[in-house]
Coordinates of C-alpha atoms and ligand atoms in Angstrom, one line a residue:
X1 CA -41.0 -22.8 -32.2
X2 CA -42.5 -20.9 -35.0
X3 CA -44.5 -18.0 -35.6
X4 CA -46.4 -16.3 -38.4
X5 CA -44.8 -13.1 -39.3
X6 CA -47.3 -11.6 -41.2
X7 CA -47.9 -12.5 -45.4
X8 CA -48.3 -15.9 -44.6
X9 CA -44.4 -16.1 -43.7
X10 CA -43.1 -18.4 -40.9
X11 CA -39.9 -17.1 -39.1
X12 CA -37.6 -19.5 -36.8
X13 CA -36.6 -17.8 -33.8
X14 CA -32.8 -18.1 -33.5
X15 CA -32.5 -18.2 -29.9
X16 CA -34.7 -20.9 -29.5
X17 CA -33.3 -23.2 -32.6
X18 CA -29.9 -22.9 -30.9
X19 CA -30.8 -23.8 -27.7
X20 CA -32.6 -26.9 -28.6
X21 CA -29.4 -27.8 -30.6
X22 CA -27.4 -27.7 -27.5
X23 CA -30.1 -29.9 -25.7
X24 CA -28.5 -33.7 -25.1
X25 CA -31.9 -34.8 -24.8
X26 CA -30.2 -38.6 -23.4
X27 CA -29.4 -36.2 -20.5
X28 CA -32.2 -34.7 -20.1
X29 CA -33.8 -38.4 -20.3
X30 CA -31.3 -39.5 -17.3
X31 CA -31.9 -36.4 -15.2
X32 CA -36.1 -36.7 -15.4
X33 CA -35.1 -40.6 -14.6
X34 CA -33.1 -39.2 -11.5
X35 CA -35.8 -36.7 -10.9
X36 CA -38.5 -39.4 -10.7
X37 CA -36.7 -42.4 -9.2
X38 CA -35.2 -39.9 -6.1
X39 CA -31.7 -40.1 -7.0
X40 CA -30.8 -36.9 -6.7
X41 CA -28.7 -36.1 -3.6
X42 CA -28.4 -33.1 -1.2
X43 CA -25.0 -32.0 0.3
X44 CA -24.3 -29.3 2.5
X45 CA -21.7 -26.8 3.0
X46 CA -20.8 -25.7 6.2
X47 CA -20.8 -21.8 7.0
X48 CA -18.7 -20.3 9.7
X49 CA -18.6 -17.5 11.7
X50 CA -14.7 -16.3 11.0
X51 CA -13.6 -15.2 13.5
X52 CA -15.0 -18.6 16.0
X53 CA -14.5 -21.4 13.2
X54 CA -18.0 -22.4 14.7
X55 CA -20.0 -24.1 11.8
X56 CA -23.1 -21.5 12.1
X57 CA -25.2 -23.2 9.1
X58 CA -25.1 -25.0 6.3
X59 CA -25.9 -24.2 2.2
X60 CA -27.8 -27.3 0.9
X61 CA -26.6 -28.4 -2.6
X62 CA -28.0 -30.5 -4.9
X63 CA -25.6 -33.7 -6.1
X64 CA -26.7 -35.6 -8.9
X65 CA -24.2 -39.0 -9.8
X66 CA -25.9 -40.7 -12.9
X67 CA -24.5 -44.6 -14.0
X68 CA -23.8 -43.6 -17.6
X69 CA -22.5 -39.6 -17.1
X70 CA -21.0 -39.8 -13.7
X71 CA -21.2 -37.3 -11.6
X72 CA -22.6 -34.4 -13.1
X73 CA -21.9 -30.6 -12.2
X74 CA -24.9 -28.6 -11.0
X75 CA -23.5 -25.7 -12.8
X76 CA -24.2 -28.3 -15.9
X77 CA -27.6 -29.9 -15.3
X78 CA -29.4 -26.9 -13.3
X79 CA -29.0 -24.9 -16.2
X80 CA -30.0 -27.4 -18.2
X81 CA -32.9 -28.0 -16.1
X82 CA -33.5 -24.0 -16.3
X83 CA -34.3 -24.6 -19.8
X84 CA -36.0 -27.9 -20.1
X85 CA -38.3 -26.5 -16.6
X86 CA -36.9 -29.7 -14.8
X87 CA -35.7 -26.9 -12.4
X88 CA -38.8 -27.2 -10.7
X89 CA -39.2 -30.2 -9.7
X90 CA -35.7 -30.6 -8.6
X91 CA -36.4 -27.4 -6.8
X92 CA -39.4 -28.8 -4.8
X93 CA -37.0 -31.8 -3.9
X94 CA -33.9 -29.7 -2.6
X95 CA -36.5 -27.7 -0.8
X96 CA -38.3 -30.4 0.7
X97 CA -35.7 -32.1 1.8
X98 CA -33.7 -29.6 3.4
X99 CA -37.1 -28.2 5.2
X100 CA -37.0 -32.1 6.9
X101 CA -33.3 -31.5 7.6
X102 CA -33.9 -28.1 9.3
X103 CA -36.9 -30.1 11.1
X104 CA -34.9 -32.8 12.4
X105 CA -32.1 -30.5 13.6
X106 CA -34.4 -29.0 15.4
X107 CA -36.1 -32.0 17.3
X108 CA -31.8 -32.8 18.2
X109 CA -31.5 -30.0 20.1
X110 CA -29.4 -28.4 16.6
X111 CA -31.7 -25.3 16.6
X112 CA -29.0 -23.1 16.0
X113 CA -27.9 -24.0 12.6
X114 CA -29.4 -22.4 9.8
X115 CA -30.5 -23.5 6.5
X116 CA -29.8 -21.8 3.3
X117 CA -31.5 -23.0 -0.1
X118 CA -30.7 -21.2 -3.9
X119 CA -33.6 -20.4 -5.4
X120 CA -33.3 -20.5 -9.4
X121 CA -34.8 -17.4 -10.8
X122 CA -36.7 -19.1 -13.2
X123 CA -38.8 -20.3 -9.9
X124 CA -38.8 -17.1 -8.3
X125 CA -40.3 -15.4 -11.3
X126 CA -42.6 -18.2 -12.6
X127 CA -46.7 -18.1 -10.7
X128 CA -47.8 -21.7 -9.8
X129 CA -44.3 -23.1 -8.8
X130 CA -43.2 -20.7 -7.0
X131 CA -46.5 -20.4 -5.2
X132 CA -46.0 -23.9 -4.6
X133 CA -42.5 -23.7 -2.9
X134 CA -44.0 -20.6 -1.1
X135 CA -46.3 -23.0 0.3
X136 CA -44.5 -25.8 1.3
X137 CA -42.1 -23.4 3.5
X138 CA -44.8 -22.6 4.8
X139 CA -46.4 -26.1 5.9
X140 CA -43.0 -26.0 8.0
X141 CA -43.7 -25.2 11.4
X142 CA -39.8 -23.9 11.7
X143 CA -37.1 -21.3 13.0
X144 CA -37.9 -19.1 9.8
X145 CA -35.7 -16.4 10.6
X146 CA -33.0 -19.4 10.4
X147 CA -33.8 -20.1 7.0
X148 CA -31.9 -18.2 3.7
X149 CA -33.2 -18.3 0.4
X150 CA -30.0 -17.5 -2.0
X151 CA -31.3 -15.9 -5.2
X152 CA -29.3 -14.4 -8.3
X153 CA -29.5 -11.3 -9.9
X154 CA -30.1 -13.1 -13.0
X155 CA -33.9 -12.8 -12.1
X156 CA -33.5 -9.0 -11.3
X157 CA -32.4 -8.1 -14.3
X158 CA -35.6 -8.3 -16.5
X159 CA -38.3 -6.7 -13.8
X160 CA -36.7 -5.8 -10.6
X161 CA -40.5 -4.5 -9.3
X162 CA -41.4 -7.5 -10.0
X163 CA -38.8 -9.7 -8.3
X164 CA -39.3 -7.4 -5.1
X165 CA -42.7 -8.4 -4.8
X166 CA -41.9 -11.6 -5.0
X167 CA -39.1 -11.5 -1.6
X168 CA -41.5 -9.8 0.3
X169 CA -43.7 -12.6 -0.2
X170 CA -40.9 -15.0 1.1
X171 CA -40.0 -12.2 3.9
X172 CA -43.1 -12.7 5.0
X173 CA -42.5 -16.1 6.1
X174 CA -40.1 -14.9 8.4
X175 CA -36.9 -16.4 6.3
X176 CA -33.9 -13.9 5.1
X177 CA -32.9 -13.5 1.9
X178 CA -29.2 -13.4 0.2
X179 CA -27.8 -12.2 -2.4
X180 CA -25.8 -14.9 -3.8
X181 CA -22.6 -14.5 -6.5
X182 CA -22.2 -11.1 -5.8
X183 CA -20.0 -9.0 -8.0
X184 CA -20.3 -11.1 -10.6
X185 CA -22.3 -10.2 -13.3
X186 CA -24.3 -7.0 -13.8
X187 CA -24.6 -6.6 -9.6
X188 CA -25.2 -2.8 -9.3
X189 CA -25.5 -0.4 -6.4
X190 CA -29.6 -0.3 -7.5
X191 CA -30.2 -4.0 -6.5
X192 CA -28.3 -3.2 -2.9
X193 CA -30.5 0.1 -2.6
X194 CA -33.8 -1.3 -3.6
X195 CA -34.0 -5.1 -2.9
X196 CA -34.8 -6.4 0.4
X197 CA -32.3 -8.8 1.4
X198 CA -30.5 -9.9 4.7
X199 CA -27.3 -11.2 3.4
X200 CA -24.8 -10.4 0.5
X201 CA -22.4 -13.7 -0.7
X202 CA -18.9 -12.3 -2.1
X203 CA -18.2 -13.8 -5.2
X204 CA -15.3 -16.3 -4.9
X205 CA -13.6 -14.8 -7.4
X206 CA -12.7 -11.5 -5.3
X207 CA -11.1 -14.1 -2.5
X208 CA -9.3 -16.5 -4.8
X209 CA -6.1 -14.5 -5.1
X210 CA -6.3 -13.0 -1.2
X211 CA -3.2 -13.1 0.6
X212 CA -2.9 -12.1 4.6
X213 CA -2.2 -8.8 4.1
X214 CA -3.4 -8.5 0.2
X215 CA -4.0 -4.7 -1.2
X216 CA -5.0 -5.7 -4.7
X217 CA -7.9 -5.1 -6.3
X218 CA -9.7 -7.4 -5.0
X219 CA -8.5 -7.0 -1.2
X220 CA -9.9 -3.1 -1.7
X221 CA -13.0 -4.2 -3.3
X222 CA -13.7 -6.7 -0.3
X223 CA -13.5 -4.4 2.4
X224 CA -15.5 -1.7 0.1
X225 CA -18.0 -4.4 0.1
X226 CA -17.7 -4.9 3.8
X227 CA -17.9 -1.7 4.7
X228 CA -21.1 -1.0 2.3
X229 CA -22.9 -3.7 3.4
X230 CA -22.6 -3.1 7.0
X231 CA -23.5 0.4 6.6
X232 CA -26.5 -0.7 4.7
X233 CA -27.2 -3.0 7.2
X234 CA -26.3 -6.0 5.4
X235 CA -24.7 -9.4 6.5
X236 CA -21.4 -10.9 4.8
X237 CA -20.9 -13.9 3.7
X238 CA -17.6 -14.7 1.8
X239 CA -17.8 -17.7 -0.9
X240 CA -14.3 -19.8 -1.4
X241 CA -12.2 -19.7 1.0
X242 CA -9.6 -21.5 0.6
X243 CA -6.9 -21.1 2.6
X244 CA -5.6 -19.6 6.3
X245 CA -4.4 -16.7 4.5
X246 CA -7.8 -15.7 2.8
X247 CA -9.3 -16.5 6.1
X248 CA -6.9 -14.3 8.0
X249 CA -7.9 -11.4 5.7
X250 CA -11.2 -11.3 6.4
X251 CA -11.1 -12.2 9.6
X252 CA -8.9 -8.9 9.7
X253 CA -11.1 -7.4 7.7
X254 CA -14.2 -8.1 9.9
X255 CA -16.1 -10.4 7.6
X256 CA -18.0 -12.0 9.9
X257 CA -19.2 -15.6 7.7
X258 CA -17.9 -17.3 5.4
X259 CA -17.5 -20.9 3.7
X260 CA -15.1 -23.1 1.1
X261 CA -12.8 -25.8 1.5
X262 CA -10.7 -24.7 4.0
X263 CA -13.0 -25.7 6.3
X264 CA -15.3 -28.2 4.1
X265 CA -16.6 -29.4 0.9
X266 CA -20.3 -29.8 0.5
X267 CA -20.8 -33.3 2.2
X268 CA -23.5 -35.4 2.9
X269 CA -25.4 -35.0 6.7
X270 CA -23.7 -38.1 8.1
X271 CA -20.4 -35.9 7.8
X272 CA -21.7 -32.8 8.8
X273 CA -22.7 -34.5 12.3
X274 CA -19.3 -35.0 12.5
X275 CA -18.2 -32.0 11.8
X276 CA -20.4 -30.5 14.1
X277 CA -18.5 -32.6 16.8
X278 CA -15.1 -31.5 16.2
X279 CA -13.6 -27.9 15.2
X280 CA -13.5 -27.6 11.8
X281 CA -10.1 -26.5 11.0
X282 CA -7.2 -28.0 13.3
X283 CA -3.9 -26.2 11.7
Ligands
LIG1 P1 -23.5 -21.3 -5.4 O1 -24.9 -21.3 -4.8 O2 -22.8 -20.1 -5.5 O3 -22.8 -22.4 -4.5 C1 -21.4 -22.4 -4.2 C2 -20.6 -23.3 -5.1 O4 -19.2 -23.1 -4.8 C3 -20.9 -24.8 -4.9 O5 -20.7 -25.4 -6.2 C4 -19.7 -25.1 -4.0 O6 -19.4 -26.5 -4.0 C5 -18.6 -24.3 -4.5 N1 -17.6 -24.0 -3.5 C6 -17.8 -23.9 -2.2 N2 -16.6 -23.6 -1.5 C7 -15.7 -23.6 -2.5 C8 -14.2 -23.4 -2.5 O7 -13.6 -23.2 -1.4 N3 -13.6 -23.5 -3.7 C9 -14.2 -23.7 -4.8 N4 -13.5 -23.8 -5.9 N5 -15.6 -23.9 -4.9 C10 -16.3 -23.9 -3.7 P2 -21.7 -26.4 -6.7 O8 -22.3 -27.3 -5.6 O9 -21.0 -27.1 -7.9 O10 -22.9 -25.5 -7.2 C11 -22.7 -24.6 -8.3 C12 -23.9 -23.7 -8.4 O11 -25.0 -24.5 -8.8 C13 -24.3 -23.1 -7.1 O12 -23.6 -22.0 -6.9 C14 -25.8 -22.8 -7.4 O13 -25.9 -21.6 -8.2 C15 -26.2 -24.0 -8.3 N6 -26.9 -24.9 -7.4 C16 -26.4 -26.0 -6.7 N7 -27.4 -26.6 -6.0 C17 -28.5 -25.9 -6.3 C18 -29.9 -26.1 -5.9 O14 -30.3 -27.0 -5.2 N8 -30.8 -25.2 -6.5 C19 -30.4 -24.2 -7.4 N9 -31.3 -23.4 -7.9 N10 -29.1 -24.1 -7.7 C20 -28.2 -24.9 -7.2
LIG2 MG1 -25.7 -20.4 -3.2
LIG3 MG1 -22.7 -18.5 -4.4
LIG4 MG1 -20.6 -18.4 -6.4

């Protein structure tokens, strides 16, 4: 990418030059070939209400296992895809399909799970695509209000007027909005104050080191958090958790939701209607 900078001159922009260097463009080969052949996969992680251990939704993630890389990270290939704009397509997909997994709940009597889908900033900020995933929620004839769309601040950071205009467009549909990774980052008071979301995530890096009857740092931060949110009027949901000790902190804590491994990994639907059968932790 060049531009004339005045004289006759051509200038290189840095940014750009380095970010095409760190490009495997054989991976972004395999993950359009995923994208086009429907390889990609979607898991889901349970989320529970703490204090029940009742699975009360599920976070729909996207999987991708390629023959030559393996399994690939989505922290890897959706940024990747961020930058090469395969993020939209795989976007649509992920969408798509977990709108036909909401549907079929639905039509099984599962009414009561909800469905929560992370939204890539680069979609929420671009026009057409997002207008277009804007559109196919709304071809649903669904539970909206059971539906979460988990965006970053990453977005927020460059136009914040701008980014709330866009989730009162998706409020609109009825669906609630999260605030995913929280605490991580730049996350500041402002976006709590002026956004218009439903739900804030808790990093899992404030629960990793939790004990029982932790009073760290992060133990002091969490039920800061808690108590902010609820007097904001905000649901909690804590990313992570790990172990029956974590879980016993927020549960005395009154965090109401939360997910991680303690209870499950993200696993494909087959499992989850197993889990749904059985209580999810038995210790
Ligand atoms: P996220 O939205 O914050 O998702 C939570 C991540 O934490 C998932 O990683 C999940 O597997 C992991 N996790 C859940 N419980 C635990 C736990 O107890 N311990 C540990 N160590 N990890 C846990 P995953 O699936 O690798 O996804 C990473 C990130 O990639 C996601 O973070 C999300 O930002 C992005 N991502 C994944 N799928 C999608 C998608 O369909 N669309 C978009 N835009 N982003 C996606
Ligand atoms: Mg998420
Ligand atoms: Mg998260
Ligand atoms: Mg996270």
């Amino acid at each position: 990418k060049a531009k004339k900078a005045g004289k006759g001159r051509i200038v290189f922009y840095t940014e750009d030059i380095l970010i095409e260097n760190q490009i495997n463009v054989h991976l972004v080969n395999r993950l359009q070939y995923a994208i086009e052949n429907n390889l990609l996969m979607q898991h889901y992680q349970p989320q529970i209400e703490l204090n029940s251990e009742k699975i009360i939704g599920l976070e729909a993630l996207v999987r991708w296992h390629d023959k030559e890389y393996g399994f690939v990270s989505p922290a890897s290939f959706i940024s990747l895809a961020e930058e090469t704009g395969q993020i939209y397509a795989i976007e649509k997909w992920v969408f798509r399909t977990a709108l036909e997994q909401k549907k079929q709940f639905e039509e099984q009597g599962l009414e009561d799970i909800s469905i929560s889908i992370n939204l890539s900033s680069k979609t929420l900020t671009s026009d057409t695509n997002f207008f277009e995933i804007e559109s196919l929620i709304a071809s649903y004839n669904l539970n909206f209000k059971d539906i979460t769309i988990e965006i970053t601040e990453t977005a927020i950071l460059s136009n914040m007027d701008f980014v709330i205009s866009r989730l009162h467009n998706l409020k609109k549909l009825g669906v609630r909005i999260a605030l995913d990774d929280f605490g991580t980052g730049y996350s500041s008071l402002t976006y709590l104050k002026n956004l218009p979301i439903d739900i804030i995530k808790l990093d899992r890096s404030f629960i990793k080191s939790l004990e029982e009857n932790s009073d760290s740092k992060d133990a002091k931060i969490i039920k800061s958090v808690i108590s902010l949110a609820n007097a904001l009027g905000y649901e909690v949901v804590a990313e992570g958790i790990e172990s029956k000790a974590q879980l016993n902190f927020l549960v005395k804590n009154n965090c109401p939701k939360g997910q991680g491994y303690l209870f499950s990994k993200p696993v494909a639907v087959e499992e989850i209607m197993n889990l749904l059968e059985q209580p999810v932790t038995n210790n």
